[in-house]
Amino acid sequence: MSSMNIASSAGSARSFIEIDSLEKTFHARGAGARGKGGFKAVDNVSLDIERNSIFGLVGESGCGKTTLSRAVLFLDPPTGGEIRIDGIDMRTLSASRLRTFRKRIQIVFQDPNSSLNPKMSIENSIKEGLNNIKYAAGEPERRAKLDNRVDELLALVGITPGHKTRFPHEFSGGQKQRIVIARALSVEPDFLILDEPVSNLDVSIQAQIINLLLELKEKLSLTYLFISHDLNLVSYLSDKIAVMYKGQIVESGNTERIMAEPVHPYTKKLFSAIPGVTRIDEEQELVFHVDEPGYSEGLPEGYCFYPSELAEGEAQASPQMLEINDGHSVACFEA
Amino acid sequence: MSDRVNDSKNSGASRGAGSTGGTVLKIENLHVSFGEGETRARAVRGIDLEIHRGELHALVGESGSGKTVTSTCVLGLLPTPPAIIEAGSIYYKGHDHEGDLLQFSEDKRRRTRGREIAMVFQEPGKYLNPALRVGEQIMEMLRLHLGFRGEAAEQRALEILETVGLGGNRRVLRSFPHELSGGMKQRVMIAIAICCNPSLLIADEPTTALDVTLQMQILKLIMQLRHKFDMGILFISHDLAVVHDIADRVSVIYAGKIVESGSRDEIFNSPQHPYTRLLLASVPDAAKRGKKLVTISGKVPDAEHFPTGCAFHPRCPLAEKRCADEQPPAEKLDGSRSASCFCLGKEWPA
């Protein structure tokens, strides 16, 4: 399944996806590119994703998970740092090369209702992608080949190919998400970004889609960046987990290790809140205001974890990732 | 059901002095449908549910299972028509009122709603009035139901804010909903709900829109409040993990019927109904790493086309012939639980 015509030039020691010191700053209107400040939605993020693995990205709403994924796709080009996919630096690609290259990376969003065009039959939705990559262009019997490809893709995700002339509203939520996945796979990507792909689905349907994703990953040697706020799900799926907080990765490592021994105070706090583990101890005094953002006063959402634990002077500096164990890193201030 | 097991183990100390543990709500054989003829949707088909004071009763189900229809029916907020309450009774015993809610006059219902039966919704942003200061919205309740006026109302509102963890801050009273974070808005919603000291709180997915750390705080707050105010809570959720963490009793609803009901420990440690068993097995968590998730085949039926017999039979691996023809009655099992299934105890296919 690799009809990639762009040279793969990976050194053997390199990860499939290398994200290095990635930054994405948004500027307020009128402030100009050199205007002071701006809002750093993604700040100094470095990640390595191994081929054919699932990398889980967790964090609370507004922490920059989605911005990061859009920056990786170059939908919102990052304002700093590097992204290398299979050894190719995305920044060096010309606009047209970027277009062809991008088919290797696809994204599945949370809400299939807004990712499928309601006025297009699902067949046409999938063909759109195939036409974009000029599938079977100029070949004899192109139409038949296109039709076959659509049938093949639908069968792959468990949708009866005979239903391909139907429209999105004729399918249930879980089926729609399957169709979205089929469409993403139509251009033969090797890297999928899954942005909360099951959080809109019913509990009994979630498991079906998760099993499908795991199956497809093996069958097609895919690599996933799985973004979710559902820690139970991420800990079930991922080989590695990165915890994001206010635009920065505060801890990353192998799932088992990070779940067993979270180091960063934010990770600890987040994992201690995973529902379904122990009954909440209602006798224990509630600590209020812990993560209530300072309300109004123009403060950004969230608050910084460090100042409460470190002297104020130190808190001004930006923390660095420190590898504390094989593949397990945590953001901290070096003494 | 006098053999109620009080399984809120650590409740003793914090339980209010006035605690009786008596029934606050008893729904019997409730049937609700929408529309007629071809498009008739029988959303709720004979629900029985009992909630005691100081008890957090979770109603778990997927979308379209009838959870929200049941709760709006209790509140008297179900518009009739289009809804038709075909049968059943909702017995309520509160501070001042007692009797079948469905027989209450509209005026009496209005006086109960908000005063004795309160509700917290999923998206606080949608239910708070964006044009009114938060303090106004709390004091509105105090004035309307309890006759508080002026400074006294404000003082009481401040106390309530303190209770929900927005401690004694006049700034919060004077702010508009948009100035508050999601967690604070939900606390304000809770403050509005509890400010008249209700006997029954209906919480419909109150933490679904919140991040996990906030979710835990709000859940803990709700758990504590049920003892502090000695109220029964009907907690509606699709999230089994959340229910696991907070519930005293759990009822599992599928296609407008309660298929299994029991204490939290009974449901989570040894579920009996095939739907409950599959549902619990299909939830991913770290312990299931590397194993394939159990799935429930098919999809949730919609209310216009509930299958005949046991509504779960088309998706059930244990289903026999009669499951398609007859409706299994609720069967009382050991302990405090009951389940509706012909195949209880039948061996699970490999």
XYZ file of C-alpha atoms in Angstrom:
685
model
C 0.000 0.000 0.000
C 2.828 2.417 -0.598
C 2.574 3.966 -3.975
C 4.460 6.984 -2.705
C 6.408 8.710 -5.378
C 8.267 10.961 -3.028
C 11.606 9.577 -2.069
C 11.751 8.025 1.344
C 15.074 8.944 2.731
C 14.942 7.955 6.329
C 18.084 7.240 8.221
C 17.512 4.069 10.179
C 17.757 5.679 13.608
C 15.223 8.326 12.810
C 11.631 8.311 13.912
C 8.949 8.374 11.296
C 7.569 11.683 12.464
C 9.951 14.100 14.092
C 8.596 17.287 15.515
C 11.258 19.564 16.825
C 10.706 22.720 18.912
C 7.458 23.428 17.118
C 5.863 26.779 17.771
C 2.624 28.335 16.702
C 1.950 31.904 17.709
C -1.264 33.701 16.923
C -1.287 37.458 16.706
C -4.180 39.681 17.448
C -5.594 41.534 14.490
C -3.604 44.641 13.702
C -0.703 43.708 15.920
C 1.398 42.788 12.886
C 3.800 39.926 12.621
C 6.315 41.793 14.721
C 3.771 43.060 17.163
C 4.724 42.288 20.674
C 3.629 39.125 22.326
C 0.932 37.292 20.498
C -0.481 34.094 21.894
C 1.712 31.047 21.814
C -0.778 28.242 21.353
C 1.959 25.703 20.784
C 5.216 26.359 22.499
C 8.438 24.473 21.974
C 6.867 21.095 21.319
C 9.104 18.192 20.369
C 7.745 14.734 19.629
C 9.012 11.613 17.934
C 6.469 9.199 16.572
C 7.619 5.742 15.566
C 6.361 4.129 12.418
C 3.297 1.931 12.869
C 2.688 3.097 16.411
C -0.086 4.997 18.143
C 0.929 8.199 19.819
C -1.631 9.539 22.273
C -1.840 13.253 22.903
C -3.850 14.188 25.965
C -4.668 17.451 27.632
C -7.617 19.540 28.645
C -9.587 21.756 26.308
C -7.693 24.786 25.130
C -4.269 23.313 25.781
C -3.300 23.375 22.109
C -3.850 19.778 21.021
C -5.814 20.685 17.941
C -3.559 23.602 17.025
C -0.637 21.226 17.161
C -2.356 18.785 14.832
C -3.198 21.536 12.371
C 0.374 22.762 12.471
C 1.651 19.255 11.746
C -0.603 19.124 8.679
C 0.610 22.573 7.644
C -3.005 23.685 7.562
C -1.892 26.444 9.893
C 1.826 26.482 9.148
C 3.855 26.596 12.340
C 5.678 29.809 13.175
C 8.800 28.047 14.346
C 10.471 24.699 14.652
C 10.692 21.769 12.295
C 8.533 18.881 11.223
C 10.157 15.987 9.425
C 8.017 13.209 8.120
C 9.965 10.208 6.972
C 13.022 12.427 6.949
C 11.485 15.094 4.745
C 11.412 18.597 6.160
C 7.943 19.945 5.457
C 9.180 23.526 5.366
C 11.426 22.910 2.399
C 8.580 21.726 0.197
C 7.183 24.091 -2.411
C 3.452 24.729 -2.321
C 2.732 22.190 -5.061
C 5.012 19.568 -3.553
C 3.348 20.158 -0.204
C -0.001 19.396 -1.805
C 1.171 16.056 -3.128
C 3.066 15.307 0.017
C 0.099 16.022 2.211
C -1.796 13.018 0.952
C 0.490 10.981 3.165
C -1.065 12.651 6.191
C -4.805 12.553 6.696
C -7.032 13.658 9.522
C -10.266 12.336 11.012
C -12.262 14.812 13.042
C -14.590 14.395 15.969
C -17.887 15.118 14.297
C -18.602 13.124 11.130
C -21.678 15.263 10.481
C -19.585 18.303 9.796
C -16.868 16.468 7.910
C -19.177 14.952 5.302
C -20.885 17.120 2.721
C -24.627 16.487 3.226
C -25.354 17.151 -0.449
C -22.918 14.574 -1.769
C -23.462 10.853 -1.919
C -20.784 9.073 0.045
C -19.467 7.647 -3.194
C -18.799 11.136 -4.513
C -17.304 12.233 -1.221
C -14.750 9.460 -1.455
C -14.157 10.009 -5.174
C -13.296 13.624 -4.515
C -10.142 12.543 -2.758
C -9.324 9.993 -5.440
C -9.724 12.593 -8.168
C -7.490 14.964 -6.257
C -4.656 12.508 -6.417
C -5.512 11.729 -10.058
C -6.257 8.123 -9.243
C -5.986 5.963 -12.354
C -5.880 9.136 -14.448
C -5.458 8.498 -18.165
C -5.810 4.761 -17.724
C -8.334 2.784 -19.734
C -11.533 1.977 -17.891
C -10.852 4.691 -15.380
C -14.457 4.885 -14.247
C -14.608 1.210 -13.417
C -11.344 1.436 -11.556
C -12.620 4.365 -9.516
C -15.807 2.480 -8.694
C -13.845 -0.562 -7.660
C -11.632 1.505 -5.454
C -14.634 3.061 -3.699
C -16.151 -0.392 -3.127
C -12.851 -1.648 -1.794
C -12.535 1.262 0.625
C -16.080 0.914 1.904
C -15.662 -2.805 2.417
C -12.461 -2.097 4.290
C -14.304 -0.047 6.900
C -17.326 -2.328 7.076
C -19.873 -0.404 5.013
C -21.851 -2.361 2.435
C -20.549 -1.090 -0.939
C -24.088 -1.327 -2.297
C -25.006 1.631 -0.079
C -22.548 3.973 -1.726
C -25.150 6.016 -3.563
C -26.716 7.011 -0.267
C -26.281 10.334 1.432
C -24.727 10.982 4.840
C -28.056 11.476 6.640
C -29.021 7.905 5.779
C -26.259 6.542 7.976
C -25.884 6.366 11.737
C -23.146 8.250 13.577
C -20.859 5.243 13.768
C -21.334 4.470 10.076
C -20.624 8.074 9.137
C -17.383 7.947 11.062
C -16.497 4.767 9.159
C -17.130 6.586 5.894
C -14.932 9.476 6.989
C -12.191 6.973 7.758
C -12.638 5.345 4.335
C -12.311 8.721 2.685
C -9.165 9.516 4.655
C -7.691 6.197 3.551
C -8.601 6.724 -0.101
C -5.385 8.617 -0.818
C -3.248 5.926 0.818
C -1.818 7.922 3.678
C 0.689 6.408 6.046
C 0.013 8.808 8.880
C -3.431 9.525 10.329
C -4.257 12.244 12.809
C -7.324 11.183 14.793
C -8.796 14.159 16.606
C -11.291 12.776 19.150
C -12.669 10.339 16.555
C -15.081 8.538 18.878
C -16.143 11.082 21.472
C -19.385 11.862 19.632
C -20.440 8.239 19.430
C -22.535 6.048 21.690
C -20.677 3.863 24.139
C -21.600 0.646 22.364
C -20.470 2.082 19.006
C -17.168 3.500 20.262
C -15.684 0.061 20.728
C -16.579 -0.891 17.141
C -14.722 2.109 15.720
C -11.736 1.630 18.001
C -11.415 -2.000 16.928
C -11.685 -0.914 13.303
C -8.910 1.636 13.756
C -6.652 -0.936 15.392
C -7.365 -3.418 12.627
C -6.637 -0.886 9.883
C -3.422 0.140 11.528
C -2.106 -3.412 11.306
C -3.477 -4.089 7.850
C -2.176 -0.922 6.245
C 0.862 -0.237 8.487
C -0.512 3.109 9.540
C 0.847 5.466 12.148
C -1.622 7.329 14.346
C -1.508 10.538 16.300
C -4.491 10.033 18.571
C -5.803 13.177 20.206
C -8.268 12.785 23.020
C -9.340 14.000 26.394
C -10.533 10.506 27.304
C -7.650 9.189 29.359
C -9.137 5.717 29.666
C -9.246 5.412 25.911
C -5.786 6.827 25.301
C -4.239 4.577 27.904
C -5.893 1.610 26.244
C -4.740 2.457 22.725
C -1.461 4.290 22.750
C 2.079 3.032 22.699
C 3.279 6.408 23.887
C 1.538 9.298 25.543
C 2.360 12.980 25.632
C 0.605 15.245 28.089
C 0.039 18.758 26.879
C -0.574 21.706 29.092
C -0.860 25.334 28.006
C 0.800 24.723 24.684
C 3.698 22.741 26.063
C 4.389 19.071 26.449
C 4.911 18.572 30.167
C 5.545 14.859 30.104
C 5.868 12.133 27.539
C 6.809 8.496 27.564
C 5.697 4.926 27.151
C 2.104 4.471 28.179
C 2.724 1.848 30.838
C 5.482 3.817 32.468
C 3.776 7.152 32.416
C 0.558 5.658 33.765
C 2.386 3.818 36.509
C 4.695 6.614 37.536
C 3.614 10.033 36.409
C 6.233 12.549 37.422
C 5.058 16.001 36.487
C 2.569 17.514 38.945
C 0.118 18.234 36.146
C 0.263 14.676 34.825
C -0.298 13.368 38.329
C -3.254 15.608 38.778
C -4.727 14.691 35.411
C -4.327 10.968 35.934
C -5.714 11.120 39.430
C -8.912 12.473 37.900
C -9.433 9.566 35.487
C -12.952 8.382 36.121
C -13.798 4.720 36.557
C -10.855 3.760 38.727
C -11.927 4.311 42.278
C -15.002 5.665 43.909
C -14.638 9.324 44.706
C -13.888 9.798 48.371
C -16.475 12.313 49.370
C -15.139 12.618 52.893
C -11.934 14.073 51.617
C -12.080 17.835 51.751
C -12.627 19.480 48.414
C -9.886 21.846 47.412
C -11.595 24.561 45.486
C -10.173 26.932 42.954
C -7.280 24.648 42.144
C -7.667 24.884 38.458
C -10.261 27.526 38.111
C -8.735 30.052 35.790
C -8.462 33.439 37.413
C -11.782 34.657 36.247
C -11.976 37.634 33.884
C -9.156 40.175 34.326
C -8.005 39.199 30.851
C -6.105 36.154 31.985
C -5.787 33.297 29.544
C -7.607 30.072 30.322
C -5.793 27.771 32.681
C -3.026 28.722 35.013
C 0.604 27.898 35.237
C 1.449 24.980 37.397
C 4.889 26.023 38.332
C 4.593 29.150 40.442
C 2.941 27.352 43.324
C 5.763 24.891 43.497
C 8.746 27.026 42.651
C 10.074 30.381 43.623
C 8.733 33.128 41.432
C 12.039 33.950 39.866
C 12.382 30.491 38.467
C 8.881 30.415 37.169
C 9.729 33.139 34.687
C 12.117 30.926 32.783
C 10.782 28.361 30.408
C 11.074 24.728 31.466
C 13.130 22.206 29.524
C 12.369 18.608 28.740
C 14.554 16.305 30.750
C 14.831 12.615 29.977
C 14.516 10.811 33.267
C 14.286 7.315 31.947
C 14.412 5.521 28.668
C 11.943 7.401 26.521
C 10.242 9.064 29.473
C 10.701 12.821 29.585
C 9.295 15.497 31.788
C 9.333 19.297 31.628
C 11.185 20.821 34.536
C 13.384 23.668 35.594
C 16.952 22.692 35.822
C 18.488 23.582 39.105
C -39.299 -2.065 48.125
C -38.608 -1.965 51.801
C -35.485 -4.101 51.630
C -33.387 -1.213 50.510
C -29.690 -1.713 51.060
C -27.895 1.396 52.110
C -24.645 0.952 50.309
C -23.249 4.427 50.636
C -20.667 3.084 53.000
C -18.934 6.236 54.067
C -22.013 8.322 54.451
C -22.531 8.139 58.177
C -20.612 11.135 59.410
C -21.659 13.676 56.836
C -25.299 12.703 56.762
C -27.591 15.459 57.910
C -29.423 15.055 61.191
C -32.797 15.111 59.489
C -31.931 12.165 57.321
C -34.676 9.615 57.043
C -33.598 7.703 53.993
C -37.233 7.612 52.985
C -38.450 7.502 49.441
C -38.418 10.826 47.683
C -39.377 9.647 44.211
C -41.039 6.531 42.961
C -41.733 6.149 39.277
C -44.126 3.336 38.492
C -44.822 1.849 35.102
C -44.256 5.102 33.230
C -45.136 5.049 29.528
C -44.449 8.034 27.306
C -44.823 8.184 23.546
C -44.596 10.763 20.806
C -46.755 11.007 17.712
C -49.340 8.577 16.502
C -49.826 5.815 13.978
C -46.858 5.014 11.778
C -44.514 7.475 13.380
C -45.470 6.690 16.952
C -42.321 6.576 19.006
C -42.622 4.838 22.336
C -39.748 6.595 24.054
C -40.412 5.253 27.537
C -42.073 1.867 27.920
C -42.800 1.056 31.511
C -40.110 2.451 33.759
C -39.963 1.713 37.471
C -37.486 3.616 39.557
C -37.202 4.520 43.207
C -34.950 7.133 44.752
C -34.368 7.625 48.468
C -33.188 10.660 50.326
C -29.429 11.038 50.419
C -29.075 8.572 47.592
C -27.408 9.121 44.244
C -29.254 7.007 41.730
C -27.619 6.842 38.314
C -29.689 6.212 35.214
C -27.290 4.952 32.548
C -28.084 4.595 28.900
C -27.138 5.489 25.377
C -28.641 8.239 23.275
C -32.308 7.684 22.516
C -32.813 5.264 25.381
C -35.312 7.497 27.156
C -33.166 8.914 29.954
C -33.955 12.531 29.257
C -37.645 11.919 28.527
C -37.916 10.292 31.944
C -36.239 13.177 33.719
C -38.158 15.933 31.942
C -41.329 14.038 32.722
C -40.483 14.101 36.423
C -39.867 17.823 36.183
C -43.107 18.359 34.321
C -41.278 20.016 31.469
C -42.375 17.542 28.834
C -44.689 19.362 26.415
C -47.941 17.445 25.944
C -48.581 17.301 23.017
C -46.436 16.161 21.255
C -45.628 13.870 24.145
C -48.350 11.598 25.478
C -48.021 10.231 28.969
C -49.922 7.017 28.421
C -49.722 5.411 31.803
C -47.914 5.342 35.076
C -47.447 7.457 38.150
C -44.641 9.485 39.624
C -45.031 9.466 43.356
C -43.156 12.228 45.088
C -42.677 12.940 48.759
C -40.951 16.184 49.544
C -40.990 18.871 52.208
C -44.386 20.365 51.584
C -45.877 18.283 48.856
C -46.679 14.674 48.478
C -48.496 12.664 45.859
C -48.522 11.773 42.204
C -46.715 14.506 40.298
C -48.716 13.682 37.196
C -51.913 14.596 39.068
C -50.605 17.914 40.426
C -52.217 21.056 39.073
C -50.008 23.198 36.845
C -49.778 25.773 39.609
C -48.695 23.218 42.165
C -46.140 21.808 39.772
C -44.722 25.262 39.213
C -44.336 25.697 42.950
C -42.559 22.363 43.274
C -40.312 22.786 40.276
C -37.162 24.638 41.235
C -38.274 24.758 44.860
C -38.366 21.052 45.641
C -37.313 19.360 42.440
C -34.314 21.043 40.895
C -32.280 20.341 37.816
C -28.722 20.744 36.597
C -28.127 20.469 32.864
C -25.248 19.444 30.698
C -24.258 22.765 29.232
C -24.426 25.461 31.869
C -23.641 28.069 29.228
C -26.915 27.334 27.489
C -29.119 27.442 30.540
C -27.826 30.521 32.291
C -29.287 33.802 31.131
C -26.416 35.610 29.395
C -27.922 39.027 30.017
C -28.403 38.693 33.757
C -25.778 38.863 36.434
C -25.182 35.576 38.186
C -26.309 36.999 41.519
C -29.625 38.066 40.001
C -30.232 34.568 38.709
C -29.684 33.025 42.123
C -31.675 35.675 43.975
C -34.527 35.308 41.490
C -35.043 31.807 42.851
C -34.796 32.935 46.453
C -37.319 35.705 45.913
C -39.727 33.599 43.912
C -39.813 30.501 46.054
C -38.706 31.549 49.518
C -39.719 35.199 49.664
C -36.264 36.584 50.370
C -35.872 40.299 49.804
C -33.035 42.802 49.407
C -29.954 42.366 51.518
C -31.153 39.055 52.939
C -31.394 37.577 49.459
C -27.887 38.703 48.630
C -26.550 37.320 51.871
C -28.204 33.973 51.216
C -26.875 33.926 47.636
C -23.373 34.466 48.980
C -23.772 31.551 51.373
C -24.924 29.320 48.553
C -21.941 30.321 46.442
C -19.731 29.399 49.349
C -21.357 25.974 49.483
C -20.596 25.273 45.849
C -17.021 26.452 46.177
C -17.197 29.973 44.812
C -16.625 31.180 48.345
C -18.078 34.420 49.634
C -17.071 36.396 46.593
C -19.277 39.337 45.723
C -17.440 39.663 42.434
C -18.925 36.374 41.300
C -22.392 37.624 42.204
C -21.868 40.664 40.058
C -20.384 38.931 37.043
C -22.146 37.810 33.911
C -22.042 34.152 32.844
C -19.567 34.847 30.013
C -17.038 36.101 32.527
C -16.917 32.719 34.201
C -15.147 29.557 33.153
C -17.068 26.381 32.304
C -16.479 24.892 35.743
C -17.598 28.054 37.499
C -20.726 28.235 35.354
C -21.597 24.683 36.328
C -21.099 25.597 39.988
C -23.451 28.533 39.518
C -26.010 26.187 37.933
C -25.689 23.937 40.941
C -26.026 26.921 43.258
C -29.272 27.918 41.540
C -30.506 24.339 41.781
C -29.826 23.874 45.474
C -30.537 27.362 46.803
C -34.112 26.442 47.787
C -33.002 23.260 49.522
C -34.709 20.803 47.167
C -35.560 17.212 48.082
C -34.745 15.908 44.634
C -32.017 16.987 42.235
C -31.994 15.828 38.663
C -28.545 16.065 37.125
C -28.542 15.393 33.375
C -24.963 14.689 32.269
C -23.726 17.592 34.385
C -20.043 17.065 33.663
C -19.963 15.904 30.054
C -18.810 19.297 28.797
C -16.046 19.628 31.399
C -12.423 18.564 31.497
C -11.529 15.631 33.695
C -9.989 17.525 36.585
C -12.961 19.851 36.775
C -15.300 16.942 36.283
C -13.956 15.273 39.375
C -14.477 18.389 41.470
C -18.042 18.872 40.291
C -18.857 15.198 40.875
C -17.453 15.349 44.351
C -19.437 18.487 45.027
C -22.652 16.781 43.900
C -21.885 13.753 46.077
C -21.315 15.922 49.118
C -24.401 17.995 48.551
C -26.717 15.015 48.630
C -25.824 14.426 52.247
C -25.594 18.063 53.198
C -29.104 18.756 51.920
C -30.360 15.236 52.401
C -31.683 15.101 48.883
C -32.136 12.300 46.427
C -30.257 12.680 43.162
C -31.256 11.260 39.815
C -27.977 11.306 37.918
C -28.378 10.781 34.195
C -25.322 9.735 32.251
C -23.986 7.651 29.427
C -20.533 7.560 31.001
C -20.045 4.326 32.921
C -16.718 5.451 34.312
C -18.299 8.473 35.954
C -21.199 6.430 37.286
C -18.751 3.928 38.720
C -17.114 6.690 40.721
C -20.151 8.285 42.288
C -23.347 6.237 42.229
C -25.080 4.531 45.145
C -27.556 2.759 42.924
C -27.510 2.211 39.188
C -30.306 1.565 36.718
C -29.405 0.654 33.168
C -31.891 1.781 30.556
C -32.178 0.424 27.037
C -34.834 1.271 24.477
C -37.139 2.902 26.999
C -37.014 0.140 29.584
C -34.857 -0.450 32.606
C -33.051 -3.709 31.908
C -31.103 -3.959 35.131
C -31.020 -2.188 38.433
C -28.907 -2.677 41.524
C -26.401 -1.164 43.885
C -23.237 0.216 42.371
C -21.190 -2.752 43.545
C -23.665 -5.259 42.214
C -23.823 -3.659 38.788
C -20.097 -3.135 38.369
C -18.824 -6.281 40.047
C -21.288 -8.795 38.700
C -23.579 -7.428 36.026
C -26.337 -9.855 35.061
C -28.145 -8.523 32.021
C -26.307 -9.204 28.735
C -26.526 -5.529 27.769
C -24.922 -4.385 31.021
C -22.265 -7.048 30.708
C -21.384 -6.099 27.144
C -21.509 -2.404 27.883
C -19.043 -2.744 30.735
C -16.770 -4.967 28.679
C -16.720 -2.537 25.757
C -15.412 0.441 27.704
C -11.700 0.858 27.023
C -9.260 1.319 29.875
C -5.620 0.663 30.599
C -6.316 -2.804 31.996
C -7.621 -3.969 28.606
C -4.469 -2.933 26.723
C -3.485 -5.286 23.935
C -6.830 -7.054 24.028
C -9.526 -6.540 21.477
C -12.467 -4.612 22.853
C -15.725 -6.449 23.173
C -18.262 -4.877 20.867
C -22.022 -4.897 20.749
C -23.035 -5.587 17.187
C -25.584 -3.456 15.423
C -26.746 -0.082 16.566
C -28.974 1.534 19.146
C -32.554 1.234 17.852
C -34.555 4.414 17.467
C -37.793 4.888 19.323
C -39.984 4.470 16.262
C -38.626 1.025 15.569
C -37.933 -0.695 18.843
C -37.702 -4.436 18.227
C -40.482 -6.658 19.499
C -40.048 -8.768 22.612
C -36.857 -7.915 24.449
C -35.621 -4.819 22.619
C -32.028 -5.963 22.978
C -32.522 -9.361 21.352
C -31.188 -8.468 17.854
C -27.859 -7.485 19.417
C -27.773 -10.087 22.152
C -25.456 -13.085 21.883
C -27.648 -15.086 24.251
C -30.967 -14.444 22.525
C -33.361 -17.361 22.114
C -36.490 -17.668 20.072
C -38.859 -16.394 22.721
C -36.776 -13.242 23.284
C -38.128 -11.969 19.983
C -41.750 -12.624 20.933
C -42.159 -11.984 24.620
C -41.049 -9.160 26.832
C -39.058 -10.446 29.761
C -40.458 -9.186 33.069
C -38.243 -7.584 35.693
C -37.022 -10.412 37.851
C -35.900 -9.879 41.397
C -32.475 -11.310 42.029
C -30.294 -11.645 45.099
C -29.399 -8.558 47.083
C -31.173 -5.431 45.943
C -31.048 -6.011 42.253
C -33.382 -6.894 39.475
C -32.979 -7.616 35.778
C -35.264 -8.214 32.819
C -33.957 -11.102 30.771
C -34.973 -14.659 29.949
C -31.380 -15.783 29.646
C -29.938 -14.751 33.001
C -27.260 -17.170 34.090
C -27.019 -18.701 30.640
C -23.508 -19.499 29.547
C -21.757 -16.843 27.485
C -20.840 -17.993 23.970
C -17.110 -18.145 23.328
